[in-house]
CSV table of C-alpha atoms in Angstrom, one decimal:
chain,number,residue,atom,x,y,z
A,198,UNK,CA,0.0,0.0,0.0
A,199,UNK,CA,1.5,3.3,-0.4
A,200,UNK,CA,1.2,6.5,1.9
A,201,UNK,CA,1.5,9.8,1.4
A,202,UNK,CA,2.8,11.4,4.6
A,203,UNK,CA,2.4,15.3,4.7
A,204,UNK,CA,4.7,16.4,7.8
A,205,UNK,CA,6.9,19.5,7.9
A,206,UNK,CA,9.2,18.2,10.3
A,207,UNK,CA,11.5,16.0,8.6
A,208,UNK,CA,13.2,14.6,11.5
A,209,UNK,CA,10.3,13.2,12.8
A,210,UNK,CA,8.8,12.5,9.5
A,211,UNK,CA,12.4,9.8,9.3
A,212,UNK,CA,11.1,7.8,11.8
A,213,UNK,CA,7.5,7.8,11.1
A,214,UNK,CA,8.8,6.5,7.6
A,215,UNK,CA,11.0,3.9,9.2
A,216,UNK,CA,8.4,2.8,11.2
A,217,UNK,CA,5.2,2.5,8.3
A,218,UNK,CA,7.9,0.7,5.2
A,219,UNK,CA,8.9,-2.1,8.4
A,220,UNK,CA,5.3,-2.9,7.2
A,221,UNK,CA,6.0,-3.5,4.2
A,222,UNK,CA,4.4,0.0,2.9
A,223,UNK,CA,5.8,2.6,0.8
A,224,UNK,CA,5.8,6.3,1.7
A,225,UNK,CA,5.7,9.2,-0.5
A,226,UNK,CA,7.0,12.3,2.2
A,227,UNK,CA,6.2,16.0,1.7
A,228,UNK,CA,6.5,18.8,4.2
A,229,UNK,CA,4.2,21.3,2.5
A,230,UNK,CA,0.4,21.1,1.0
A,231,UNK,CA,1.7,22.1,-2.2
A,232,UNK,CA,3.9,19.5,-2.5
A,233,UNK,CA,1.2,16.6,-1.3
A,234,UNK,CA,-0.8,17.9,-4.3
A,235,UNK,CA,1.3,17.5,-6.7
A,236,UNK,CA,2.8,14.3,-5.0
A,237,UNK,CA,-1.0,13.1,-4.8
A,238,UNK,CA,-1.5,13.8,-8.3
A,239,UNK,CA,2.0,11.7,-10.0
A,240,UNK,CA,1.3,8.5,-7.5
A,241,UNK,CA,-2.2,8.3,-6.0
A,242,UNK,CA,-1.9,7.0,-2.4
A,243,UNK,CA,-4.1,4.8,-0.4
A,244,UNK,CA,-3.8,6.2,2.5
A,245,UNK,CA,-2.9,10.1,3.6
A,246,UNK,CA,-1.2,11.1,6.8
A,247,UNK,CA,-1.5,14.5,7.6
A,248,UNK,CA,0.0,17.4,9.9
A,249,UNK,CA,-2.4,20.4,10.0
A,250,UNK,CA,0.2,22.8,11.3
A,251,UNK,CA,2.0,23.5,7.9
A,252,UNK,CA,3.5,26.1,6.4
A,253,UNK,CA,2.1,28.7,3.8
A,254,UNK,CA,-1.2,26.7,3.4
A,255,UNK,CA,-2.3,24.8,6.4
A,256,UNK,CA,-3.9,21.2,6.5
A,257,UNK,CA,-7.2,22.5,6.5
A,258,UNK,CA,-6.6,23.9,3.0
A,259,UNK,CA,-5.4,21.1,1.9
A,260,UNK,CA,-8.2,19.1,3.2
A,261,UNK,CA,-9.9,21.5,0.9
A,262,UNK,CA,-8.5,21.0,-1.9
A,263,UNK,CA,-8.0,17.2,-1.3
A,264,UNK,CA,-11.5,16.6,-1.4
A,265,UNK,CA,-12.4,18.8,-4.0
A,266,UNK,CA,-10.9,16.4,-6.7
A,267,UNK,CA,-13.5,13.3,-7.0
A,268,UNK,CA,-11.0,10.7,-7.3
A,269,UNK,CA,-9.5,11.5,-4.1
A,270,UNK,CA,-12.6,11.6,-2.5
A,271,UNK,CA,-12.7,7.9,-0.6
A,272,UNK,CA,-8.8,8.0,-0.1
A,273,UNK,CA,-8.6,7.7,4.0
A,274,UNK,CA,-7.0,10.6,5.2
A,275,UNK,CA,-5.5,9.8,9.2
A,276,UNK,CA,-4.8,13.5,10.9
A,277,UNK,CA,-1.6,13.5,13.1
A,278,UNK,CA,-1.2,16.2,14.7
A,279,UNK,CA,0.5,18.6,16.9
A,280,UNK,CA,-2.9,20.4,18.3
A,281,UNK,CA,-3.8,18.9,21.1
A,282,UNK,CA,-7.9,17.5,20.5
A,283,UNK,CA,-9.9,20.1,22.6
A,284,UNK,CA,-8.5,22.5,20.3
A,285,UNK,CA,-10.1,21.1,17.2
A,286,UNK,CA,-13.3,20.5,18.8
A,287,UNK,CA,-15.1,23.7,17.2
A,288,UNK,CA,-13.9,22.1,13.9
A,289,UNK,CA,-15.2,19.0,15.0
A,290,UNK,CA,-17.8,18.8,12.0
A,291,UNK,CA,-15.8,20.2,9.3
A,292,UNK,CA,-13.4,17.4,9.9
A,293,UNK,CA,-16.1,15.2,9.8
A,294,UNK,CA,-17.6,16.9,6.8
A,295,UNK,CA,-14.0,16.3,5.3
A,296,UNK,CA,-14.2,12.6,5.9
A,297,UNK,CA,-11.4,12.3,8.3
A,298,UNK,CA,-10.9,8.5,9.4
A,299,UNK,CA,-8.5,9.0,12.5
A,300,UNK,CA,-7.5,11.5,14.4
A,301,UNK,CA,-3.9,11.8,16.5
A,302,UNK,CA,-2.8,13.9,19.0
A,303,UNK,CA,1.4,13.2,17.5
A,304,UNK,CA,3.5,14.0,21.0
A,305,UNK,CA,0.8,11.2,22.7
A,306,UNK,CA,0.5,8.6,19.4
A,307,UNK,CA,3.4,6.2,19.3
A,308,UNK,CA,4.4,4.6,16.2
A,309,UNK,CA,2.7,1.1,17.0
A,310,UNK,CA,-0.8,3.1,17.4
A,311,UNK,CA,-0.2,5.3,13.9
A,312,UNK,CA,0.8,2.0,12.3
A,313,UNK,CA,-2.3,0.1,13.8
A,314,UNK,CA,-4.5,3.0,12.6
A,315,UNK,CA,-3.0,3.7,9.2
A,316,UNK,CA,-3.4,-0.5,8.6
A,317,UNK,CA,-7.3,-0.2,10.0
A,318,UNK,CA,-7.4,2.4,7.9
A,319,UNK,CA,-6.5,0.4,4.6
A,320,UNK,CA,-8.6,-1.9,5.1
A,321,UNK,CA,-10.9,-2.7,2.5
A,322,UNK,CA,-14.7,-1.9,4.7
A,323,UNK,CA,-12.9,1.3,6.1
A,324,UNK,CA,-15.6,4.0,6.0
A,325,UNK,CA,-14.1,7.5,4.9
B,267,UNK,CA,11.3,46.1,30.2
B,268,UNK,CA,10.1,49.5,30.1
B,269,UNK,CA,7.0,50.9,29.2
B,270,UNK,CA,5.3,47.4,30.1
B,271,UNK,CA,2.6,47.2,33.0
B,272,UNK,CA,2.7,43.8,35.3
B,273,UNK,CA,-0.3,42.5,33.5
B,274,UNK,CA,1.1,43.4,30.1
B,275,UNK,CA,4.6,41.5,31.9
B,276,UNK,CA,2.5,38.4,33.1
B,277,UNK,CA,0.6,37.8,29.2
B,278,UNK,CA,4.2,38.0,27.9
B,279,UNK,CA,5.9,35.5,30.5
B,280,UNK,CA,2.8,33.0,30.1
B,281,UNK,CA,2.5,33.4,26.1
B,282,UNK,CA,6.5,33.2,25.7
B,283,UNK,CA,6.4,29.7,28.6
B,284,UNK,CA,3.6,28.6,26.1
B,285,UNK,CA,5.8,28.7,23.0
B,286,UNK,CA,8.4,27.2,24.3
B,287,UNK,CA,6.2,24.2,25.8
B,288,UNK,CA,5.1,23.8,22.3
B,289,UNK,CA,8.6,23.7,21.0
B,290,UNK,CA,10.1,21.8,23.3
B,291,UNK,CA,7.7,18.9,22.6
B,292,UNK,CA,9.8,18.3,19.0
B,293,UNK,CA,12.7,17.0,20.4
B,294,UNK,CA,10.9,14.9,23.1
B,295,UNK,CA,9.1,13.3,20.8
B,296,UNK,CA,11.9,12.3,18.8
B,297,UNK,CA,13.7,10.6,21.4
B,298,UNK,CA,10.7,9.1,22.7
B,299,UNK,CA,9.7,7.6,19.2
B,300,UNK,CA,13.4,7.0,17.8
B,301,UNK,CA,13.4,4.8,21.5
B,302,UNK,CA,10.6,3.1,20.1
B,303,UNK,CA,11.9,2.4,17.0
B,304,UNK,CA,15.3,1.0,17.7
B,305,UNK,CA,13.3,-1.4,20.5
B,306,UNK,CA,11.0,-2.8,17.9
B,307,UNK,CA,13.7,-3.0,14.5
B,308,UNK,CA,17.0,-3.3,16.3
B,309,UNK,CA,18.7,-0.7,14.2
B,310,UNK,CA,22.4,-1.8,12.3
B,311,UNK,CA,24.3,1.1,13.2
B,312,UNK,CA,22.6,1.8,16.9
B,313,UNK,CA,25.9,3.9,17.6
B,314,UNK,CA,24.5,6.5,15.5
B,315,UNK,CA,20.8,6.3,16.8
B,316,UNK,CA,22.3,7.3,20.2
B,317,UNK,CA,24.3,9.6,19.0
B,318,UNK,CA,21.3,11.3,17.4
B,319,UNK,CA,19.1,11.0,20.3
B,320,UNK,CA,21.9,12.7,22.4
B,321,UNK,CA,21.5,15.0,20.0
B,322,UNK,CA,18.1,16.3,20.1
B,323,UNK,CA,18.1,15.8,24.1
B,324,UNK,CA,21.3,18.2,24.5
B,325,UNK,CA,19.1,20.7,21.7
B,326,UNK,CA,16.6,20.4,24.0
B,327,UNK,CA,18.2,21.3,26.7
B,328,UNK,CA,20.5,24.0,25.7
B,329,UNK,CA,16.9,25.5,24.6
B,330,UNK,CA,15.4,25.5,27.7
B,331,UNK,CA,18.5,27.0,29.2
B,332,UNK,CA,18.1,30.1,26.3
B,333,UNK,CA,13.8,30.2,27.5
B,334,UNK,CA,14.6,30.2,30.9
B,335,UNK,CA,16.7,33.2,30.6
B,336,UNK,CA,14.2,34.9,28.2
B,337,UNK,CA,11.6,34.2,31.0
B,338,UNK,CA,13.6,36.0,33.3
B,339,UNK,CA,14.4,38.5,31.4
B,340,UNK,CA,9.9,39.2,30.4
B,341,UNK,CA,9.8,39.0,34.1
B,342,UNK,CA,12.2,41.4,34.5
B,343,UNK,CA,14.2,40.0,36.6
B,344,UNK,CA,17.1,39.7,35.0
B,345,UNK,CA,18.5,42.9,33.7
B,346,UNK,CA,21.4,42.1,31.0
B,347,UNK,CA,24.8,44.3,31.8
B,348,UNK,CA,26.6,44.4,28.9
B,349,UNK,CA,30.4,43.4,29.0
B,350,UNK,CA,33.2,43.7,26.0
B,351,UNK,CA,32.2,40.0,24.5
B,352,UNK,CA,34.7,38.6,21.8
B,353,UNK,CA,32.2,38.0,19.0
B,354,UNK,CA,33.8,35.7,16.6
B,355,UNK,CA,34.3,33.7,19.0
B,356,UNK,CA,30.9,33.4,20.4
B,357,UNK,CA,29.9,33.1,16.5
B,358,UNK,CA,32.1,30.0,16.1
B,359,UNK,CA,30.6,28.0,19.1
B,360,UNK,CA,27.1,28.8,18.1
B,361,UNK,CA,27.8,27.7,14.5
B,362,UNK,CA,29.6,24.6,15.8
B,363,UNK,CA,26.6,23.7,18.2
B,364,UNK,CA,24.1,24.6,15.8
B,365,UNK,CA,25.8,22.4,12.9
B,366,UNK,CA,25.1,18.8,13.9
B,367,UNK,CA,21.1,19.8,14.5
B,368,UNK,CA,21.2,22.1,11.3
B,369,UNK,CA,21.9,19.1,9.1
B,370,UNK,CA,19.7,16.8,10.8
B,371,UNK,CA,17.0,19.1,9.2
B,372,UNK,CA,18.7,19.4,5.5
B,373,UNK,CA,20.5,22.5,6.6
B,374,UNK,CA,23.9,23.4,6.0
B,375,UNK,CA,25.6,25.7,8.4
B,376,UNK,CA,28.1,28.6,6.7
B,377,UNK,CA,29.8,30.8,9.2
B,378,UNK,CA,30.6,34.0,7.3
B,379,UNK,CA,32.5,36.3,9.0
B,380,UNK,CA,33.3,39.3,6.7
B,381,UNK,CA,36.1,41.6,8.5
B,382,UNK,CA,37.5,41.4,12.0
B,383,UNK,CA,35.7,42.5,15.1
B,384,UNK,CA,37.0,42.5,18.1
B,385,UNK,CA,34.7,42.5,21.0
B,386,UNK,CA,31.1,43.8,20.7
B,387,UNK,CA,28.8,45.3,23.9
B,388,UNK,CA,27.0,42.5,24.8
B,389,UNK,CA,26.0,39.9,27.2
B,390,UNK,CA,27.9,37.1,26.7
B,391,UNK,CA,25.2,34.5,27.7
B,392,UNK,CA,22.4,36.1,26.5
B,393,UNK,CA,24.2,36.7,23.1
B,394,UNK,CA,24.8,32.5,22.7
B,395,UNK,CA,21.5,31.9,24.0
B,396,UNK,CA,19.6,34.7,21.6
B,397,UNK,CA,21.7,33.2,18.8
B,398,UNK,CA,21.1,29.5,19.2
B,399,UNK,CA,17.6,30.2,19.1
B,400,UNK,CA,17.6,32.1,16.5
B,401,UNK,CA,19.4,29.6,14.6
B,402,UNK,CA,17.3,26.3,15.7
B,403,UNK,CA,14.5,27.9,14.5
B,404,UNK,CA,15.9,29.1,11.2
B,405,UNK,CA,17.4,26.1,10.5
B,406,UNK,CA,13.9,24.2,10.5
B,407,UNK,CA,12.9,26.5,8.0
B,408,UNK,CA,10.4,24.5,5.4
B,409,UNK,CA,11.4,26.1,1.8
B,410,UNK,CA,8.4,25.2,-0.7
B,411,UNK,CA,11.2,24.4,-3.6
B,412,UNK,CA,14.1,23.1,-2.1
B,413,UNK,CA,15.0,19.8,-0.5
B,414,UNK,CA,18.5,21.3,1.1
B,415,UNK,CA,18.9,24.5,2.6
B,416,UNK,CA,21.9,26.5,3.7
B,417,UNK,CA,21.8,28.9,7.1
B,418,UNK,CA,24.6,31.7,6.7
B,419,UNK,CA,25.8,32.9,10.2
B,420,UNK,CA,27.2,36.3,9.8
B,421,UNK,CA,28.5,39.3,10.9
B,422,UNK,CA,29.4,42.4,9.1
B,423,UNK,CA,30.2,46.2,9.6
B,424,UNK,CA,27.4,48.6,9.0
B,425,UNK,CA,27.0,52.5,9.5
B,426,UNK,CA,25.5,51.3,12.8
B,427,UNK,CA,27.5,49.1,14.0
B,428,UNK,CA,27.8,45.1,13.7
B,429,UNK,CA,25.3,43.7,12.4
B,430,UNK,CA,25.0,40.1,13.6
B,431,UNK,CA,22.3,37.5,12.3
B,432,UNK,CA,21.1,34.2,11.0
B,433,UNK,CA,20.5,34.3,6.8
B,434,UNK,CA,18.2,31.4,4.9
B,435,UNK,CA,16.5,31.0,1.9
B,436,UNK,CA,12.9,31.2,2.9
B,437,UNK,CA,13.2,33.6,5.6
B,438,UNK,CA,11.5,36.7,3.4
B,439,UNK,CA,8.4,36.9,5.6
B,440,UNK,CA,9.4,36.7,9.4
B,441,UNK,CA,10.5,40.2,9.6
B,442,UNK,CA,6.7,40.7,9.1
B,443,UNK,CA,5.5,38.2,11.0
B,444,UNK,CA,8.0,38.9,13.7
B,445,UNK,CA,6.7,43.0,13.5
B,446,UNK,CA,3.2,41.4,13.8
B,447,UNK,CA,4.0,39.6,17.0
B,448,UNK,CA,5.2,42.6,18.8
B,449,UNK,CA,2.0,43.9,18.0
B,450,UNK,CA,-0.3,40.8,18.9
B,451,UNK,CA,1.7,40.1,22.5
B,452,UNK,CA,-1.4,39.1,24.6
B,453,UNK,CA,-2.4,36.2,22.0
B,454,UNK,CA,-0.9,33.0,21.9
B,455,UNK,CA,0.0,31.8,18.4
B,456,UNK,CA,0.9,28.1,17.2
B,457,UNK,CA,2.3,28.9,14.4
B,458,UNK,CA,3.7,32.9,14.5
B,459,UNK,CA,5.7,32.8,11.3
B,460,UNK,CA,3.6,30.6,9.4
B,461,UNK,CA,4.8,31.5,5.8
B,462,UNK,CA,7.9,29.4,7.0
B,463,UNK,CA,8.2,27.7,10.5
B,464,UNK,CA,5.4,25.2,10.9
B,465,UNK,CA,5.6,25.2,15.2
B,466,UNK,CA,5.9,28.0,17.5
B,467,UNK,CA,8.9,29.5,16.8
B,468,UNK,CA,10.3,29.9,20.6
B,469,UNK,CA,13.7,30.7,20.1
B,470,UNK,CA,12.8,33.9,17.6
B,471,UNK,CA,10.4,35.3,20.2
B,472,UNK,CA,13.3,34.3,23.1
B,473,UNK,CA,16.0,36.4,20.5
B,474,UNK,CA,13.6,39.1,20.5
B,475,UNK,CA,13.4,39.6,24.6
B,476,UNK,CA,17.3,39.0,24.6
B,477,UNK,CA,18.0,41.4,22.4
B,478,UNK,CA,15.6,43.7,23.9
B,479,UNK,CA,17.6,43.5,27.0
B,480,UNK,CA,20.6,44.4,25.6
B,481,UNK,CA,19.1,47.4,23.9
B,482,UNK,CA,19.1,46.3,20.2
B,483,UNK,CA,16.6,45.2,18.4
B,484,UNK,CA,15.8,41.7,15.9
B,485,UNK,CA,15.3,43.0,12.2
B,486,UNK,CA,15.3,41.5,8.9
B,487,UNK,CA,18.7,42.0,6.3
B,488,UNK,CA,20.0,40.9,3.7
B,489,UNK,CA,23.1,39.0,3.7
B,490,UNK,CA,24.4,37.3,0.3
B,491,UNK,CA,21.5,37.1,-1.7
B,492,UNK,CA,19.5,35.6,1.3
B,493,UNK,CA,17.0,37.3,3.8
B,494,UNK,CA,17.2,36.7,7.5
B,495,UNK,CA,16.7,38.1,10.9
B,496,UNK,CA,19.8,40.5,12.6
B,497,UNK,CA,20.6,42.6,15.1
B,498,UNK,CA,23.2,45.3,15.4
B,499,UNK,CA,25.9,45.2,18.0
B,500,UNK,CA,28.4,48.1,19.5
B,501,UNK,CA,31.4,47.7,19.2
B,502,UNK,CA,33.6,47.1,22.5
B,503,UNK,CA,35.6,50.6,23.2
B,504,UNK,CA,38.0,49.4,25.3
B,505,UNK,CA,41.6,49.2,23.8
B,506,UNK,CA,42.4,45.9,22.8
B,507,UNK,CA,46.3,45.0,23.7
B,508,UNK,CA,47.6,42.7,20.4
């Protein structure tokens, strides 16, 4: 399966990479929105793991924009992120609105949880 | 600082502890995870992973040292005398501290010294600790076009005096976003230069008190073809026996 991780922190974004191809998955990595739509557009990925705090357009712009574009429309997208949950709790229906599968609060989500959600998130009955 | 009233002091102290909460997080989180990692896939070269790991703790640390002492400083309790301080010197150590985390983030570290200096009027603590953070921050800068990046450390003459600052490609916006800041003090912001830096930017807003304190001010220059944040040192008077 192939994952397109959108993280601006490319330290961290090693790792999370390390951790998701020991499963056997390939990971397209971006650090900006830009990027992840152009990235999106040359290899379409299964699954999308994204940061909301980016730079120059957030992830709620690209959530936008992801789900504008009908064949991107069922692709699973898993936010992992560094706001903690009570602050996106006024966005709470947007996000569902966007079809968000998962949600992570990144400094509490260890690898083995991201990698357990990003596989229960490829699988095939997964509702986006 | 002057001009400030206790509850203007208090949002400052709390907002600047908040920032560097936030930022601190980064480097926790990568030794927690990289812990997790080398437990579950037993890593070939594990040397390295420690070494890295040792890394981001010691970042983390020498950060906290750099917020404390902008904490003190919005609290103002810490008043900063300034001293002769041999800046190329203190230039060097930052660059060689900031080097190994720099390229751990695609950034490449040039110390440009153009001309000799001397000492400067500064504090010598406060001066590392503006610097660093300055520089850690910088360094994570995202650039939309390019993969590598390269940080320029520099110091030059000016009508003014010396100029001293951290120069990046993708930097064009925080003098804007830093003016902003100073503007919006008594509201927390995740992401206060969001054009560039994707987190909280602590060590720019913990620059900005320092070198406050020591009577300067953060602005943005131009250095080389690349935009970055500065500030303008005096230089030393005192006679300097060769």
């Amino acid at each position: 399966m192939h994952i397109l991780l959108i993280e601006p922190d490319v330290v961290l974004a090693h790792l999370y990479i390390q951790a998701l191809e020991a499963e056997g998955d390939t990971v397209s990595f971006v650090r900006s929105a830009e990027s992840a739509i152009h990235i999106a557009d040359r290899k379409k990925p299964d699954v999308v793991i994204l940061e909301l705090q980016l730079t120059q357009h957030s992830g709620v712009a690209f959530l936008q924009e992801f789900r504008s574009y009908t064949d991107w429309l069922n692709i699973p997208i898993i936010i992992h992120t560094h706001i903690p949950p009570q602050q996106l709790e006024p966005f709470k229906k947007a996000l569902q609105e966007m079809r968000i599968t998962a949600q992570l609060y990144k400094p509490q989500t260890t690898l083995q949880v991201l990698k357990r959600t990003v596989q229960a998130a490829l699988q095939p009955n997964t509702a986006a | 600082m002057q001009g400030i009233s206790l509850e203007q002091a208090d949002t400052s102290q709390t907002l600047l502890l908040r920032s560097v909460a936030e930022q601190l997080k980064t480097p926790l989180m990568y030794v927690a995870r990289q812990a997790e990692l080398s437990k579950a896939t037993r890593p070939t070269s594990p040397e390295q992973v420690f070494s890295t790991m040792q890394l981001h703790a010691d970042m983390a640390l020498k950060l906290v040292d750099s917020y404390l002492l902008g904490l003190a400083i919005t609290n103002q309790q810490e008043t900063l005398d300034l001293e002769p301080v041999p800046l190329s010197a203190v230039l060097y150590d930052v660059a060689h501290d900031l080097t190994p985390i720099a390229r751990q983030y695609n950034t490449d570290v040039e110390l440009v010294l153009a001309g000799k200096y001397g000492q400067v009027m500064a504090h010598q603590a406060g001066l590392k600790a503006a610097l660093y953070g300055l520089g850690f921050v910088l360094s994570e800068i995202v650039h939309p076009q390019k993969t590598r990046n390269r940080l320029q450390i520099a110091a030059h003459r000016s009508k003014q005096g010396i100029v001293t600052g951290f120069y990046i490609d993708g930097a064009e916006q925080m003098q804007t976003e830093l003016t902003h800041m100073r503007r919006t003090r008594s509201t927390f912001k995740r992401q206060p230069f969001a054009q560039c830096v994707a987190n909280t930017g602590a060590g720019v807003l913990v620059a900005d008190a320092i070198f406050a304190a020591m009577q300067t001010r953060l602005r943005s220059g131009r250095f080389r073809s690349q935009q970055g944040l500065a500030a303008t040192l005096q230089q030393s008077k005192q006679l300097q026996l060769v």
